[in-house]
XYZ file of N, CA and C in Angstrom:
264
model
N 13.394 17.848 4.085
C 12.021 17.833 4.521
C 11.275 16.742 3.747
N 10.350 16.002 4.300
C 9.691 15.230 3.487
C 8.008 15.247 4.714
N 7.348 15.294 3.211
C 5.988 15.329 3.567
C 5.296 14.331 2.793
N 4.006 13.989 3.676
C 3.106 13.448 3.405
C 1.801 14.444 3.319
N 1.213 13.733 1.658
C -0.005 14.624 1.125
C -0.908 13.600 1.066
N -2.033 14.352 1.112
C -3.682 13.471 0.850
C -4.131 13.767 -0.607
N -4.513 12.521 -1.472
C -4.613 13.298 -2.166
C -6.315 13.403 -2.541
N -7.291 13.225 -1.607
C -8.469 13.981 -1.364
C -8.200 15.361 -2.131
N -7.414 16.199 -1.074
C -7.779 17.404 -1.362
C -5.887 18.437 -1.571
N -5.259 17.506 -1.786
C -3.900 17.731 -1.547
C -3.345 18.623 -0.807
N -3.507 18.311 0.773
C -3.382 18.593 2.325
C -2.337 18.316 2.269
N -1.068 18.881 3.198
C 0.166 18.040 3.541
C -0.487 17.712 5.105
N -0.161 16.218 5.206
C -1.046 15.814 6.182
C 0.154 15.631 7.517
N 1.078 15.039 7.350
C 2.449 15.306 7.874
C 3.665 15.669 7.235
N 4.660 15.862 7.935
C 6.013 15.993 7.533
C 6.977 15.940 8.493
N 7.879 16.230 8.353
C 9.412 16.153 9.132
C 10.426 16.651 8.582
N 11.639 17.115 9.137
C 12.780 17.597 8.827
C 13.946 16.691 9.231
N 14.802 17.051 8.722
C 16.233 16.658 8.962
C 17.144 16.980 8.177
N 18.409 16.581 8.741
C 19.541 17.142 8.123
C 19.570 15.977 7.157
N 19.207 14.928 7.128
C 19.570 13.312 6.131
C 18.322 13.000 4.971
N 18.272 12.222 4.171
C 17.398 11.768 3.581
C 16.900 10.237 3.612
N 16.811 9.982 5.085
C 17.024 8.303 4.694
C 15.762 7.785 5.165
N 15.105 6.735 5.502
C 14.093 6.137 5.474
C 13.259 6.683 6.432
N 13.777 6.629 7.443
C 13.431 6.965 9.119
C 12.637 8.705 8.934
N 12.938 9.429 7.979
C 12.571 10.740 7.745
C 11.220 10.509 7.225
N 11.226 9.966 6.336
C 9.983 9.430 6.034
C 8.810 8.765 6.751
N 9.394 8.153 7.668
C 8.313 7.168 8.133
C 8.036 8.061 9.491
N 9.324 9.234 9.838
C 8.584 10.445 10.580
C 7.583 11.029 10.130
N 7.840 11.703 8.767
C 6.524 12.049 8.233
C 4.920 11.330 8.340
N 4.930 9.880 7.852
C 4.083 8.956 7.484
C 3.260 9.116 8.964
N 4.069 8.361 10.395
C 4.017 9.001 11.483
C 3.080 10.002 12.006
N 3.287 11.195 11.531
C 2.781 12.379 12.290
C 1.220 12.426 11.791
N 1.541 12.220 10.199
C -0.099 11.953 9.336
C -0.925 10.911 10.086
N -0.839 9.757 10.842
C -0.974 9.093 10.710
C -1.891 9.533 12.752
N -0.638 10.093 13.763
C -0.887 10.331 14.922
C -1.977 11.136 15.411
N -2.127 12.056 13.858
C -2.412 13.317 13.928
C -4.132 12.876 13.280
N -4.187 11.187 12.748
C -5.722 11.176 12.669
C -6.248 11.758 11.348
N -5.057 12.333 10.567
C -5.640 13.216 9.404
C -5.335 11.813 7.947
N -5.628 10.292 8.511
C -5.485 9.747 7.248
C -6.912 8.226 7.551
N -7.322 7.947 6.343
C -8.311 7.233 6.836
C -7.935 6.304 6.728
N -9.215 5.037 7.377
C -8.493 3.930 7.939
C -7.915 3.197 6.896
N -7.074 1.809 6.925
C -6.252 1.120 5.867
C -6.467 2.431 4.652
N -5.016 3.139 4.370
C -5.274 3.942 3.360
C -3.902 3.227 2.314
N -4.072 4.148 1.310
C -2.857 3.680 0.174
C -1.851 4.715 0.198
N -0.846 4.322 0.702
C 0.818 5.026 0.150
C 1.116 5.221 -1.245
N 1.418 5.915 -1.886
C 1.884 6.282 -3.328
C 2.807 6.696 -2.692
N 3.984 5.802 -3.713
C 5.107 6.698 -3.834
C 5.860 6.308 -4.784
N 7.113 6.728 -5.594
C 8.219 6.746 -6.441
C 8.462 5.154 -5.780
N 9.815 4.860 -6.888
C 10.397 3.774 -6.384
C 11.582 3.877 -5.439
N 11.795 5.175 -4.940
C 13.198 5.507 -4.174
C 13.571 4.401 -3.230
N 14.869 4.447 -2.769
C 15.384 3.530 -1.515
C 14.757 3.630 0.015
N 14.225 4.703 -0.259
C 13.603 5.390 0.988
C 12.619 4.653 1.346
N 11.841 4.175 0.586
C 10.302 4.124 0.139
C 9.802 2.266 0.021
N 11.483 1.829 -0.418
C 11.785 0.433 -0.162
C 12.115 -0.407 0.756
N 12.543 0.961 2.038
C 13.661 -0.069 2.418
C 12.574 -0.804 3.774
N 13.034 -1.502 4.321
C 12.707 -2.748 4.995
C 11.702 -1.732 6.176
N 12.929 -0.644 6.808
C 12.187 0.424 7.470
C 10.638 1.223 7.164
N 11.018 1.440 5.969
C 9.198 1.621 5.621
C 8.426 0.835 5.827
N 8.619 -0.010 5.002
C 7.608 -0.634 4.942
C 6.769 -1.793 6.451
N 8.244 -1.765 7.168
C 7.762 -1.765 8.504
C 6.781 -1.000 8.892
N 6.971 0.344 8.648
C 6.030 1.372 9.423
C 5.128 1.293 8.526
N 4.467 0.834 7.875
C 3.310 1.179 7.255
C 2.575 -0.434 7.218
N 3.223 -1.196 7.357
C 2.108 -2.482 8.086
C 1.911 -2.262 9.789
N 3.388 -1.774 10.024
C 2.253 -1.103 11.819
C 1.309 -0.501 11.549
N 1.162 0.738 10.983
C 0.347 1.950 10.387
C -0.462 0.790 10.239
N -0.945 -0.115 9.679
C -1.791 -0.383 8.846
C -2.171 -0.159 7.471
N -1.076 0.289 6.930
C -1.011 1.581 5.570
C -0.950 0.221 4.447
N -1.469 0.394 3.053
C -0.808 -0.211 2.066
C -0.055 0.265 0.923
N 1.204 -0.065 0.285
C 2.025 0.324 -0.040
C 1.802 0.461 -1.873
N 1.784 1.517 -2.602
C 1.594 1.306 -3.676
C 2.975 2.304 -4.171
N 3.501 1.496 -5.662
C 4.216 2.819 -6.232
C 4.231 2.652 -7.627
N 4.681 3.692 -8.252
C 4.091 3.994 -9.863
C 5.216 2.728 -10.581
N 5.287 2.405 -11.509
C 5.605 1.656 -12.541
C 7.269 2.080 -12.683
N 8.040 1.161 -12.749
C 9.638 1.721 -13.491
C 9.485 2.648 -14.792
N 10.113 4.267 -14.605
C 10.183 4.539 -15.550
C 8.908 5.373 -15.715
N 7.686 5.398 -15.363
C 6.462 5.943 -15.715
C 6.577 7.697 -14.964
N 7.299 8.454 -15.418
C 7.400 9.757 -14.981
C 6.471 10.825 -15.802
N 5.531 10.368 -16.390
C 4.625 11.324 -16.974
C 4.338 12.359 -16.253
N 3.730 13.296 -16.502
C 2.846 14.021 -16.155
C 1.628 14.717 -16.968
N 0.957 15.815 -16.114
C -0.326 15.861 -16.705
C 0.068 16.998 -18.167
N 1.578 17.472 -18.108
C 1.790 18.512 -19.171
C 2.454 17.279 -20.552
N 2.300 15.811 -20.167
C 2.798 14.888 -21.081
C 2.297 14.235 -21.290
N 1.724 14.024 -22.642
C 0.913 12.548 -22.870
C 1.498 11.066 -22.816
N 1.516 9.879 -23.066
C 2.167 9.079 -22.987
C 2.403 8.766 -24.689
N 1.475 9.542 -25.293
C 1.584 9.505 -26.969
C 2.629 10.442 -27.555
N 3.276 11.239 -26.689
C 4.521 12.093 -27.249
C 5.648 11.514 -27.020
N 6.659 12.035 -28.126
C 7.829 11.709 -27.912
C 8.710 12.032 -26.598
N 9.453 11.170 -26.111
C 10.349 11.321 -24.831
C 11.591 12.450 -24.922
């Protein structure tokens, strides 16, 4: 399953299923958020650095979309229970 969230109000705005994990699942998701009107206009993609998220297929669909593509830093897996001042 892979979904798409807003993070306004952290809505899952689309998603999709499948038996695979590969790009095309994603950009189903991106897709449905997107058909469905629940994303505003030129918005920003966040995502990981996965293959998914790279591959030529995305990012296709998200200059159709009109979408722009952002993703976090190599390596930057913080979270809000981790400071960046603690040890790893």
């Amino acid at each position: 399953m892979a979904t798409t969230i807003g993070l306004f109000n952290r809505e899952v705005v689309g998603h999709a299923m499948a038996e695979h994990l590969r790009a095309d699942l994603v950009c189903d998701a991106v897709e449905l958020a997107h058909r469905r009107g629940l994303v505003q206009p030129e918005p920003v993609f966040h995502s990981d650095r996965g293959s998914r998220y790279t591959s030529a297929d995305f990012r296709a669909t998200l200059t159709r979309l009109r979408m722009r593509a952002s993703m976090g830093r190599l390596g930057s897996c913080y979270g809000p229970w981790r400071s960046r001042s603690s040890p790893a």
